[in-house]
């Protein structure tokens, strides 16, 4: 009966083509339906703090056939070891929601999902260090300045660790910085050295409450990068400048100057020395996708944002893209990838993997 009440209004909405309103709700449901299926195919990673069999088989088994795909996995609340699941499916990025309580960093979508063992260190830092140590055994043949990443099929590929600061940025930053030292000390972190970016096995990006000024405080060494506001980076197509009147009516873009929280910034603050991604909520900036198709105005916004971010050397990430119905989700993913977006934010890892983003995963599809 409860189910009926849940679905009936959805059907009515669907009939009117207002599918987007339900996307979030249904997207969440979808995760749980799929949860069981995933487990069949996943190695036993063990529990947080207690590595299972699966981890000891890295790298030879678990990543051998994995072709990296540009996606961010973000559903840490039901995965045992979300990082390893993501890598298993070839996702090149993982996202962790991090909360500071009592001088410890916990991971979860909301405070209700936090438990003692689900710490940032247990779920992300330590598994990454273990995995990378595995991939880079210390022998006389190894090269300590050129270390392997987590993907056997593409050892030079850096995995993206996106840290969403949920608690005060100013308080949380020092703890994140300190906990990353386990990776930093082993030269596993991508860093800015004052002149150039040196790519390493793990690239860390801070989003949410991440304080921009603390990221840029050190001029000669930065290994946490900022997630720039993509909607502020819009640039019109070169040909558009000949028809400014038309452009103004086509779409109204936020001004280049603005602020994040109490900080103010200009577009020029965002470049590879400070930032890695430029991101925005798809729903917020592009809006509803009526009848499964993006309008010319929506396409203009997407193209302008991607143009602006790429002109500054940043990678484009849209989050909060439609997750349902699957056809619409895939359509939007295809359009974004075709237009040059650099990463997909996914909750449905297997969905992303088997959607065949030029990827062949594990041979059972
Ligand atoms: C937390 O981890 C410790 C040791 O790693 C383990 O003994 C304990 O059972 C775990 N607790 C939970 C609730 O998983
Ligand atoms: C180690 O790797 C770096 C970068 O690829 C290279 O320049 C250097 O020659 C390598 N050293 C050895 C001993 O192979
Ligand atoms: C910047 O970071 C480097 C490396 O951690 C450190 O040695 C240096 O003292 C820092 N500089 C400042 C001004 O904090």
mmCIF file of C-alpha atoms and ligand atoms in Angstrom:
data_model
loop_
_atom_site.group_PDB
_atom_site.id
_atom_site.type_symbol
_atom_site.label_atom_id
_atom_site.label_comp_id
_atom_site.label_asym_id
_atom_site.label_seq_id
_atom_site.Cartn_x
_atom_site.Cartn_y
_atom_site.Cartn_z
ATOM 1 C CA UNK A 1 0.000 0.000 0.000
ATOM 2 C CA UNK A 2 2.781 2.355 0.948
ATOM 3 C CA UNK A 3 4.444 1.618 -2.355
ATOM 4 C CA UNK A 4 1.277 2.488 -4.206
ATOM 5 C CA UNK A 5 1.131 5.851 -2.505
ATOM 6 C CA UNK A 6 4.722 6.422 -3.399
ATOM 7 C CA UNK A 7 4.431 5.545 -7.046
ATOM 8 C CA UNK A 8 0.982 6.824 -7.928
ATOM 9 C CA UNK A 9 1.857 10.511 -7.758
ATOM 10 C CA UNK A 10 4.997 9.732 -9.717
ATOM 11 C CA UNK A 11 3.022 8.173 -12.515
ATOM 12 C CA UNK A 12 0.786 11.201 -12.685
ATOM 13 C CA UNK A 13 3.779 13.483 -12.844
ATOM 14 C CA UNK A 14 5.373 11.285 -15.475
ATOM 15 C CA UNK A 15 2.264 11.577 -17.603
ATOM 16 C CA UNK A 16 2.792 15.307 -17.683
ATOM 17 C CA UNK A 17 6.415 14.947 -18.588
ATOM 18 C CA UNK A 18 7.658 16.336 -15.312
ATOM 19 C CA UNK A 19 9.983 13.446 -14.710
ATOM 20 C CA UNK A 20 12.830 15.439 -13.295
ATOM 21 C CA UNK A 21 11.104 16.114 -9.983
ATOM 22 C CA UNK A 22 11.224 12.452 -9.207
ATOM 23 C CA UNK A 23 14.759 11.893 -10.272
ATOM 24 C CA UNK A 24 16.359 12.252 -6.928
ATOM 25 C CA UNK A 25 13.884 10.030 -5.133
ATOM 26 C CA UNK A 26 13.937 7.322 -7.722
ATOM 27 C CA UNK A 27 17.686 7.582 -8.056
ATOM 28 C CA UNK A 28 18.050 6.711 -4.416
ATOM 29 C CA UNK A 29 15.694 3.747 -4.681
ATOM 30 C CA UNK A 30 17.614 2.548 -7.650
ATOM 31 C CA UNK A 31 20.762 2.264 -5.593
ATOM 32 C CA UNK A 32 19.209 -0.135 -3.171
ATOM 33 C CA UNK A 33 17.691 -2.293 -5.894
ATOM 34 C CA UNK A 34 21.096 -2.638 -7.448
ATOM 35 C CA UNK A 35 22.981 -3.122 -4.221
ATOM 36 C CA UNK A 36 22.472 -6.863 -4.116
ATOM 37 C CA UNK A 37 23.608 -7.377 -7.655
ATOM 38 C CA UNK A 38 26.852 -5.553 -7.145
ATOM 39 C CA UNK A 39 27.907 -7.738 -4.303
ATOM 40 C CA UNK A 40 27.888 -10.864 -6.435
ATOM 41 C CA UNK A 41 30.589 -9.470 -8.624
ATOM 42 C CA UNK A 42 32.682 -7.699 -6.076
ATOM 43 C CA UNK A 43 35.661 -9.163 -4.302
ATOM 44 C CA UNK A 44 35.495 -9.285 -0.525
ATOM 45 C CA UNK A 45 37.040 -6.015 0.522
ATOM 46 C CA UNK A 46 36.461 -6.710 4.186
ATOM 47 C CA UNK A 47 35.178 -4.046 6.520
ATOM 48 C CA UNK A 48 36.542 -0.630 7.333
ATOM 49 C CA UNK A 49 39.701 -1.194 9.294
ATOM 50 C CA UNK A 50 39.669 -4.924 8.546
ATOM 51 C CA UNK A 51 40.869 -5.599 5.011
ATOM 52 C CA UNK A 52 39.375 -8.690 3.366
ATOM 53 C CA UNK A 53 40.674 -11.144 0.795
ATOM 54 C CA UNK A 54 39.911 -8.833 -2.099
ATOM 55 C CA UNK A 55 42.425 -6.231 -1.095
ATOM 56 C CA UNK A 56 45.289 -8.678 -0.870
ATOM 57 C CA UNK A 57 44.606 -9.691 -4.474
ATOM 58 C CA UNK A 58 45.257 -6.192 -5.738
ATOM 59 C CA UNK A 59 46.643 -5.370 -8.189
ATOM 60 C CA UNK A 60 46.898 -8.599 -10.110
ATOM 61 C CA UNK A 61 43.247 -9.597 -10.072
ATOM 62 C CA UNK A 62 41.070 -6.717 -9.255
ATOM 63 C CA UNK A 63 42.231 -4.066 -11.668
ATOM 64 C CA UNK A 64 43.711 -6.143 -14.448
ATOM 65 C CA UNK A 65 40.832 -5.832 -16.893
ATOM 66 C CA UNK A 66 39.551 -2.532 -15.699
ATOM 67 C CA UNK A 67 39.563 0.193 -18.298
ATOM 68 C CA UNK A 68 39.413 3.529 -16.497
ATOM 69 C CA UNK A 69 36.274 5.529 -17.247
ATOM 70 C CA UNK A 70 35.729 9.170 -16.385
ATOM 71 C CA UNK A 71 33.311 8.927 -13.515
ATOM 72 C CA UNK A 72 33.005 9.967 -9.911
ATOM 73 C CA UNK A 73 31.462 7.504 -7.544
ATOM 74 C CA UNK A 74 29.439 9.047 -4.800
ATOM 75 C CA UNK A 75 27.403 6.749 -2.617
ATOM 76 C CA UNK A 76 29.602 5.913 0.268
ATOM 77 C CA UNK A 77 26.783 5.260 2.667
ATOM 78 C CA UNK A 78 26.098 1.699 1.644
ATOM 79 C CA UNK A 79 29.426 0.518 0.295
ATOM 80 C CA UNK A 80 31.804 -1.288 2.602
ATOM 81 C CA UNK A 81 34.886 0.186 1.015
ATOM 82 C CA UNK A 82 33.592 2.687 -1.527
ATOM 83 C CA UNK A 83 36.993 3.530 -2.885
ATOM 84 C CA UNK A 84 37.781 -0.032 -3.889
ATOM 85 C CA UNK A 85 34.358 -0.577 -5.465
ATOM 86 C CA UNK A 86 34.862 2.502 -7.576
ATOM 87 C CA UNK A 87 38.292 1.405 -8.725
ATOM 88 C CA UNK A 88 36.962 -2.075 -9.395
ATOM 89 C CA UNK A 89 34.432 -0.644 -11.829
ATOM 90 C CA UNK A 90 37.060 1.542 -13.440
ATOM 91 C CA UNK A 91 35.850 4.841 -12.038
ATOM 92 C CA UNK A 92 38.681 7.329 -12.076
ATOM 93 C CA UNK A 93 37.265 9.376 -9.241
ATOM 94 C CA UNK A 94 35.694 8.955 -5.836
ATOM 95 C CA UNK A 95 33.878 11.459 -3.722
ATOM 96 C CA UNK A 96 33.884 11.463 0.070
ATOM 97 C CA UNK A 97 31.626 13.587 2.260
ATOM 98 C CA UNK A 98 33.803 14.444 5.211
ATOM 99 C CA UNK A 99 32.665 15.656 8.644
ATOM 100 C CA UNK A 100 34.857 16.822 11.486
ATOM 101 C CA UNK A 101 33.779 15.696 14.966
ATOM 102 C CA UNK A 102 35.999 15.467 18.029
ATOM 103 C CA UNK A 103 39.169 15.901 16.022
ATOM 104 C CA UNK A 104 38.363 12.979 13.721
ATOM 105 C CA UNK A 105 37.095 12.965 10.147
ATOM 106 C CA UNK A 106 34.039 10.818 9.467
ATOM 107 C CA UNK A 107 32.568 9.859 6.121
ATOM 108 C CA UNK A 108 28.869 9.732 5.221
ATOM 109 C CA UNK A 109 26.104 11.561 3.395
ATOM 110 C CA UNK A 110 24.622 12.926 6.581
ATOM 111 C CA UNK A 111 25.276 12.789 10.269
ATOM 112 C CA UNK A 112 22.928 9.816 10.700
ATOM 113 C CA UNK A 113 25.141 7.726 8.412
ATOM 114 C CA UNK A 114 28.299 8.289 10.441
ATOM 115 C CA UNK A 115 29.720 5.480 12.530
ATOM 116 C CA UNK A 116 32.943 5.204 14.479
ATOM 117 C CA UNK A 117 34.771 3.009 11.994
ATOM 118 C CA UNK A 118 33.741 4.928 8.916
ATOM 119 C CA UNK A 119 36.524 7.438 9.088
ATOM 120 C CA UNK A 120 38.208 9.195 6.200
ATOM 121 C CA UNK A 121 41.426 7.457 7.186
ATOM 122 C CA UNK A 122 39.865 3.955 7.264
ATOM 123 C CA UNK A 123 37.821 4.261 4.093
ATOM 124 C CA UNK A 124 40.041 6.350 1.851
ATOM 125 C CA UNK A 125 43.543 7.176 3.019
ATOM 126 C CA UNK A 126 44.674 3.781 4.290
ATOM 127 C CA UNK A 127 43.180 1.699 1.447
ATOM 128 C CA UNK A 128 44.812 4.077 -1.057
ATOM 129 C CA UNK A 129 48.189 3.816 0.643
ATOM 130 C CA UNK A 130 47.891 0.001 0.821
ATOM 131 C CA UNK A 131 46.817 -0.237 -2.776
ATOM 132 C CA UNK A 132 49.546 2.058 -4.060
ATOM 133 C CA UNK A 133 52.198 0.318 -1.970
ATOM 134 C CA UNK A 134 51.009 -2.885 -3.620
ATOM 135 C CA UNK A 135 51.310 -1.364 -7.081
ATOM 136 C CA UNK A 136 54.753 0.028 -6.299
ATOM 137 C CA UNK A 137 56.758 -2.672 -4.566
ATOM 138 C CA UNK A 138 60.145 -1.463 -3.431
ATOM 139 C CA UNK A 139 62.654 -3.298 -5.545
ATOM 140 C CA UNK A 140 65.897 -2.261 -7.119
ATOM 141 C CA UNK A 141 64.041 -1.835 -10.422
ATOM 142 C CA UNK A 142 61.447 0.611 -9.217
ATOM 143 C CA UNK A 143 61.725 4.276 -9.845
ATOM 144 C CA UNK A 144 60.750 6.303 -6.840
ATOM 145 C CA UNK A 145 60.014 9.455 -8.821
ATOM 146 C CA UNK A 146 57.773 7.660 -11.285
ATOM 147 C CA UNK A 147 55.191 5.636 -9.400
ATOM 148 C CA UNK A 148 52.301 3.583 -10.693
ATOM 149 C CA UNK A 149 48.733 4.656 -10.150
ATOM 150 C CA UNK A 150 45.891 2.382 -9.123
ATOM 151 C CA UNK A 151 44.920 1.263 -12.616
ATOM 152 C CA UNK A 152 46.992 -1.546 -14.019
ATOM 153 C CA UNK A 153 45.730 -0.882 -17.538
ATOM 154 C CA UNK A 154 46.705 2.786 -17.321
ATOM 155 C CA UNK A 155 49.411 3.201 -14.682
ATOM 156 C CA UNK A 156 49.942 6.889 -15.351
ATOM 157 C CA UNK A 157 46.332 7.745 -14.623
ATOM 158 C CA UNK A 158 45.778 9.668 -11.406
ATOM 159 C CA UNK A 159 42.749 8.770 -9.313
ATOM 160 C CA UNK A 160 40.681 11.774 -8.270
ATOM 161 C CA UNK A 161 39.795 12.036 -4.637
ATOM 162 C CA UNK A 162 37.075 14.636 -4.295
ATOM 163 C CA UNK A 163 36.593 15.655 -0.681
ATOM 164 C CA UNK A 164 33.328 17.385 0.112
ATOM 165 C CA UNK A 165 33.903 19.399 3.299
ATOM 166 C CA UNK A 166 30.628 19.189 5.206
ATOM 167 C CA UNK A 167 31.713 20.948 8.383
ATOM 168 C CA UNK A 168 33.407 24.340 8.767
ATOM 169 C CA UNK A 169 36.083 24.630 6.092
ATOM 170 C CA UNK A 170 38.434 26.521 8.351
ATOM 171 C CA UNK A 171 38.280 23.867 11.098
ATOM 172 C CA UNK A 172 38.225 20.854 8.798
ATOM 173 C CA UNK A 173 41.033 21.820 6.406
ATOM 174 C CA UNK A 174 43.961 21.259 8.810
ATOM 175 C CA UNK A 175 42.698 17.758 9.640
ATOM 176 C CA UNK A 176 42.272 16.803 6.001
ATOM 177 C CA UNK A 177 45.711 18.201 5.234
ATOM 178 C CA UNK A 178 47.259 16.255 8.087
ATOM 179 C CA UNK A 179 45.542 12.947 7.280
ATOM 180 C CA UNK A 180 46.698 13.187 3.680
ATOM 181 C CA UNK A 181 50.286 13.182 4.881
ATOM 182 C CA UNK A 182 50.284 9.357 4.696
ATOM 183 C CA UNK A 183 49.955 9.794 0.921
ATOM 184 C CA UNK A 184 52.048 12.958 0.720
ATOM 185 C CA UNK A 185 55.081 11.420 2.416
ATOM 186 C CA UNK A 186 55.186 8.634 -0.150
ATOM 187 C CA UNK A 187 54.986 11.029 -3.061
ATOM 188 C CA UNK A 188 51.537 9.760 -4.082
ATOM 189 C CA UNK A 189 49.885 13.200 -4.285
ATOM 190 C CA UNK A 190 49.688 15.435 -7.338
ATOM 191 C CA UNK A 191 51.129 18.836 -6.400
ATOM 192 C CA UNK A 192 51.763 22.349 -7.618
ATOM 193 C CA UNK A 193 55.403 23.321 -7.036
ATOM 194 C CA UNK A 194 55.110 27.050 -7.691
ATOM 195 C CA UNK A 195 55.684 26.660 -11.415
ATOM 196 C CA UNK A 196 53.911 23.568 -12.647
ATOM 197 C CA UNK A 197 51.610 20.740 -11.683
ATOM 198 C CA UNK A 198 53.325 17.410 -11.030
ATOM 199 C CA UNK A 199 50.900 14.576 -11.603
ATOM 200 C CA UNK A 200 51.011 11.690 -9.150
ATOM 201 C CA UNK A 201 48.848 8.644 -8.383
ATOM 202 C CA UNK A 202 46.227 10.580 -6.408
ATOM 203 C CA UNK A 203 44.852 14.047 -7.110
ATOM 204 C CA UNK A 204 42.936 15.644 -4.267
ATOM 205 C CA UNK A 205 40.208 18.213 -4.883
ATOM 206 C CA UNK A 206 38.287 19.987 -2.155
ATOM 207 C CA UNK A 207 34.661 20.990 -2.618
ATOM 208 C CA UNK A 208 31.749 21.973 -0.368
ATOM 209 C CA UNK A 209 33.045 24.220 2.421
ATOM 210 C CA UNK A 210 36.657 23.970 1.270
ATOM 211 C CA UNK A 211 38.273 27.360 2.001
ATOM 212 C CA UNK A 212 39.881 28.816 -1.125
ATOM 213 C CA UNK A 213 42.264 31.030 0.837
ATOM 214 C CA UNK A 214 43.692 28.077 2.773
ATOM 215 C CA UNK A 215 44.252 26.170 -0.462
ATOM 216 C CA UNK A 216 46.239 29.006 -2.013
ATOM 217 C CA UNK A 217 48.058 30.096 1.171
ATOM 218 C CA UNK A 218 51.179 28.178 0.250
ATOM 219 C CA UNK A 219 52.631 29.587 -2.986
ATOM 220 C CA UNK A 220 55.162 26.845 -3.617
ATOM 221 C CA UNK A 221 53.456 23.649 -2.570
ATOM 222 C CA UNK A 222 49.774 22.816 -3.023
ATOM 223 C CA UNK A 223 48.341 19.333 -3.077
ATOM 224 C CA UNK A 224 44.687 20.062 -2.367
ATOM 225 C CA UNK A 225 43.043 21.745 -5.340
ATOM 226 C CA UNK A 226 39.888 23.785 -5.521
ATOM 227 C CA UNK A 227 36.610 22.935 -7.197
ATOM 228 C CA UNK A 228 35.884 26.159 -9.095
ATOM 229 C CA UNK A 229 32.308 27.383 -9.711
ATOM 230 C CA UNK A 230 31.606 26.348 -13.290
ATOM 231 C CA UNK A 231 28.575 28.602 -13.693
ATOM 232 C CA UNK A 232 30.829 31.648 -13.165
ATOM 233 C CA UNK A 233 33.193 30.664 -15.956
ATOM 234 C CA UNK A 234 30.748 30.936 -18.872
ATOM 235 C CA UNK A 235 32.287 32.292 -22.044
ATOM 236 C CA UNK A 236 30.326 33.037 -25.202
ATOM 237 C CA UNK A 237 31.395 31.455 -28.472
ATOM 238 C CA UNK A 238 33.792 33.723 -30.424
ATOM 239 C CA UNK A 239 31.210 34.258 -33.177
ATOM 240 C CA UNK A 240 28.648 35.361 -30.598
ATOM 241 C CA UNK A 241 30.523 38.602 -29.956
ATOM 242 C CA UNK A 242 29.253 39.910 -33.280
ATOM 243 C CA UNK A 243 25.701 39.606 -32.076
ATOM 244 C CA UNK A 244 25.723 40.802 -28.487
ATOM 245 C CA UNK A 245 22.044 41.689 -28.456
ATOM 246 C CA UNK A 246 21.054 38.187 -29.422
ATOM 247 C CA UNK A 247 23.365 36.695 -26.838
ATOM 248 C CA UNK A 248 21.915 38.647 -24.010
ATOM 249 C CA UNK A 249 18.470 37.331 -24.653
ATOM 250 C CA UNK A 250 19.718 33.822 -25.335
ATOM 251 C CA UNK A 251 20.781 33.191 -21.775
ATOM 252 C CA UNK A 252 21.552 35.174 -18.725
ATOM 253 C CA UNK A 253 24.782 34.115 -17.077
ATOM 254 C CA UNK A 254 26.031 34.912 -13.588
ATOM 255 C CA UNK A 255 28.659 37.631 -13.571
ATOM 256 C CA UNK A 256 32.304 36.659 -13.556
ATOM 257 C CA UNK A 257 32.825 38.207 -10.158
ATOM 258 C CA UNK A 258 31.203 36.697 -7.163
ATOM 259 C CA UNK A 259 31.746 35.033 -3.890
ATOM 260 C CA UNK A 260 31.746 31.660 -2.252
ATOM 261 C CA UNK A 261 30.544 32.016 1.273
ATOM 262 C CA UNK A 262 32.355 35.068 2.554
ATOM 263 C CA UNK A 263 35.194 34.864 0.067
ATOM 264 C CA UNK A 264 35.257 36.943 -3.053
ATOM 265 C CA UNK A 265 37.117 35.994 -6.189
ATOM 266 C CA UNK A 266 37.510 36.694 -9.854
ATOM 267 C CA UNK A 267 37.637 34.268 -12.744
ATOM 268 C CA UNK A 268 41.409 34.627 -12.868
ATOM 269 C CA UNK A 269 41.772 32.980 -9.481
ATOM 270 C CA UNK A 270 40.845 29.698 -11.102
ATOM 271 C CA UNK A 271 43.639 28.011 -13.014
ATOM 272 C CA UNK A 272 45.656 24.811 -12.597
ATOM 273 C CA UNK A 273 47.801 26.328 -9.830
ATOM 274 C CA UNK A 274 44.768 26.582 -7.555
ATOM 275 C CA UNK A 275 42.017 24.451 -9.012
ATOM 276 C CA UNK A 276 41.411 21.176 -10.757
ATOM 277 C CA UNK A 277 37.711 20.946 -11.446
ATOM 278 C CA UNK A 278 35.106 23.469 -12.354
ATOM 279 C CA UNK A 279 31.773 22.068 -11.231
ATOM 280 C CA UNK A 280 28.150 22.956 -10.893
ATOM 281 C CA UNK A 281 24.841 21.288 -10.169
ATOM 282 C CA UNK A 282 23.299 20.317 -13.474
ATOM 283 C CA UNK A 283 19.793 20.760 -12.128
ATOM 284 C CA UNK A 284 20.610 24.183 -10.749
ATOM 285 C CA UNK A 285 22.365 25.634 -13.761
ATOM 286 C CA UNK A 286 20.845 23.776 -16.709
ATOM 287 C CA UNK A 287 17.457 23.075 -15.201
ATOM 288 C CA UNK A 288 14.821 20.586 -16.143
ATOM 289 C CA UNK A 289 15.169 18.492 -19.245
ATOM 290 C CA UNK A 290 11.786 18.652 -20.895
ATOM 291 C CA UNK A 291 10.671 15.688 -22.956
ATOM 292 C CA UNK A 292 14.119 14.152 -22.805
ATOM 293 C CA UNK A 293 15.847 16.845 -24.821
ATOM 294 C CA UNK A 294 18.112 19.742 -24.004
ATOM 295 C CA UNK A 295 16.920 23.032 -25.442
ATOM 296 C CA UNK A 296 19.144 25.306 -27.579
ATOM 297 C CA UNK A 297 19.464 27.633 -24.606
ATOM 298 C CA UNK A 298 20.551 24.787 -22.337
ATOM 299 C CA UNK A 299 23.063 23.648 -24.933
ATOM 300 C CA UNK A 300 24.408 27.198 -25.141
ATOM 301 C CA UNK A 301 24.916 27.271 -21.380
ATOM 302 C CA UNK A 302 26.678 23.899 -21.350
ATOM 303 C CA UNK A 303 28.960 24.849 -24.248
ATOM 304 C CA UNK A 304 29.784 28.248 -22.768
ATOM 305 C CA UNK A 305 30.621 26.774 -19.386
ATOM 306 C CA UNK A 306 32.801 24.048 -20.858
ATOM 307 C CA UNK A 307 34.530 26.609 -23.095
ATOM 308 C CA UNK A 308 35.249 28.898 -20.140
ATOM 309 C CA UNK A 309 36.565 26.130 -17.897
ATOM 310 C CA UNK A 310 38.760 24.594 -20.565
ATOM 311 C CA UNK A 311 40.164 28.014 -21.460
ATOM 312 C CA UNK A 312 41.425 28.140 -17.857
ATOM 313 C CA UNK A 313 42.829 24.624 -17.956
ATOM 314 C CA UNK A 314 40.167 23.159 -15.670
ATOM 315 C CA UNK A 315 38.233 19.897 -15.932
ATOM 316 C CA UNK A 316 34.472 20.104 -16.205
ATOM 317 C CA UNK A 317 32.210 18.227 -13.813
ATOM 318 C CA UNK A 318 28.429 18.400 -13.672
ATOM 319 C CA UNK A 319 26.870 16.845 -10.614
ATOM 320 C CA UNK A 320 23.213 16.252 -9.841
ATOM 321 C CA UNK A 321 22.494 15.154 -13.401
ATOM 322 C CA UNK A 322 19.176 13.371 -14.001
ATOM 323 C CA UNK A 323 19.428 9.779 -12.806
ATOM 324 C CA UNK A 324 16.055 8.569 -13.999
ATOM 325 C CA UNK A 325 14.612 7.490 -16.286
ATOM 326 C CA UNK A 326 17.676 5.612 -17.488
ATOM 327 C CA UNK A 327 17.146 6.739 -21.079
ATOM 328 C CA UNK A 328 17.242 10.384 -20.057
ATOM 329 C CA UNK A 329 20.234 9.813 -17.801
ATOM 330 C CA UNK A 330 22.156 8.194 -20.639
ATOM 331 C CA UNK A 331 21.131 10.902 -23.079
ATOM 332 C CA UNK A 332 22.429 13.620 -20.761
ATOM 333 C CA UNK A 333 25.665 11.716 -20.115
ATOM 334 C CA UNK A 334 26.193 11.290 -23.831
ATOM 335 C CA UNK A 335 25.597 14.964 -24.537
ATOM 336 C CA UNK A 336 27.924 16.059 -21.728
ATOM 337 C CA UNK A 337 30.706 13.742 -22.835
ATOM 338 C CA UNK A 338 30.264 14.744 -26.463
ATOM 339 C CA UNK A 339 30.429 18.426 -25.560
ATOM 340 C CA UNK A 340 33.656 17.875 -23.668
ATOM 341 C CA UNK A 341 32.711 17.460 -19.994
ATOM 342 C CA UNK A 342 35.542 15.598 -18.321
ATOM 343 C CA UNK A 343 33.857 13.489 -15.684
ATOM 344 C CA UNK A 344 30.463 11.996 -14.891
ATOM 345 C CA UNK A 345 29.114 11.974 -11.377
ATOM 346 C CA UNK A 346 27.460 8.636 -10.874
ATOM 347 C CA UNK A 347 25.605 6.835 -8.149
ATOM 348 C CA UNK A 348 25.097 3.778 -10.284
ATOM 349 C CA UNK A 349 28.621 2.532 -10.829
ATOM 350 C CA UNK A 350 27.782 -0.555 -12.775
ATOM 351 C CA UNK A 351 25.373 1.455 -14.878
ATOM 352 C CA UNK A 352 28.172 3.798 -15.793
ATOM 353 C CA UNK A 353 30.589 0.962 -16.438
ATOM 354 C CA UNK A 354 28.289 -1.094 -18.634
ATOM 355 C CA UNK A 355 27.020 1.925 -20.479
ATOM 356 C CA UNK A 356 30.203 1.273 -22.366
ATOM 357 C CA UNK A 357 31.885 4.649 -22.208
ATOM 358 C CA UNK A 358 34.355 3.131 -24.607
ATOM 359 C CA UNK A 359 34.940 0.738 -21.757
ATOM 360 C CA UNK A 360 34.903 -2.994 -21.523
ATOM 361 C CA UNK A 361 34.584 -4.126 -17.994
ATOM 362 C CA UNK A 362 35.382 -7.511 -16.569
ATOM 363 C CA UNK A 363 34.031 -9.535 -19.451
ATOM 364 C CA UNK A 364 30.638 -10.434 -18.040
ATOM 365 C CA UNK A 365 28.742 -8.038 -20.201
HETATM 366 C C1 LIG B 1 35.738 -1.320 14.047
HETATM 367 O O1 LIG B 1 37.060 -1.752 13.770
HETATM 368 C C2 LIG B 1 37.636 -2.537 14.778
HETATM 369 C C3 LIG B 1 39.083 -2.836 14.447
HETATM 370 O O2 LIG B 1 39.436 -2.455 13.196
HETATM 371 C C4 LIG B 1 36.830 -3.815 14.952
HETATM 372 O O3 LIG B 1 37.380 -4.612 15.990
HETATM 373 C C5 LIG B 1 35.391 -3.461 15.278
HETATM 374 O O4 LIG B 1 34.605 -4.629 15.321
HETATM 375 C C6 LIG B 1 34.820 -2.523 14.228
HETATM 376 N N1 LIG B 1 33.503 -2.101 14.629
HETATM 377 C C7 LIG B 1 32.472 -2.078 13.790
HETATM 378 C C8 LIG B 1 31.188 -1.589 14.347
HETATM 379 O O5 LIG B 1 32.568 -2.469 12.641
HETATM 380 C C1 LIG B 2 62.476 7.602 -13.342
HETATM 381 O O1 LIG B 2 61.376 8.227 -13.990
HETATM 382 C C2 LIG B 2 61.651 9.535 -14.441
HETATM 383 C C3 LIG B 2 60.361 10.117 -14.980
HETATM 384 O O2 LIG B 2 59.730 9.242 -15.862
HETATM 385 C C4 LIG B 2 62.764 9.477 -15.487
HETATM 386 O O3 LIG B 2 63.054 10.782 -15.913
HETATM 387 C C5 LIG B 2 63.998 8.834 -14.859
HETATM 388 O O4 LIG B 2 64.992 8.682 -15.843
HETATM 389 C C6 LIG B 2 63.646 7.476 -14.281
HETATM 390 N N1 LIG B 2 64.795 6.945 -13.543
HETATM 391 C C7 LIG B 2 65.209 5.683 -13.687
HETATM 392 C C8 LIG B 2 66.367 5.281 -12.844
HETATM 393 O O5 LIG B 2 64.672 4.887 -14.450
HETATM 394 C C1 LIG B 3 54.690 25.308 1.830
HETATM 395 O O1 LIG B 3 54.673 23.877 1.875
HETATM 396 C C2 LIG B 3 55.966 23.292 1.927
HETATM 397 C C3 LIG B 3 55.819 21.805 1.806
HETATM 398 O O2 LIG B 3 54.903 21.300 2.735
HETATM 399 C C4 LIG B 3 56.652 23.716 3.204
HETATM 400 O O3 LIG B 3 57.960 23.167 3.242
HETATM 401 C C5 LIG B 3 56.722 25.232 3.256
HETATM 402 O O4 LIG B 3 57.260 25.640 4.480
HETATM 403 C C6 LIG B 3 55.341 25.846 3.067
HETATM 404 N N1 LIG B 3 55.452 27.279 2.966
HETATM 405 C C7 LIG B 3 54.698 28.106 3.678
HETATM 406 C C8 LIG B 3 54.914 29.556 3.456
HETATM 407 O O5 LIG B 3 53.847 27.685 4.460
#
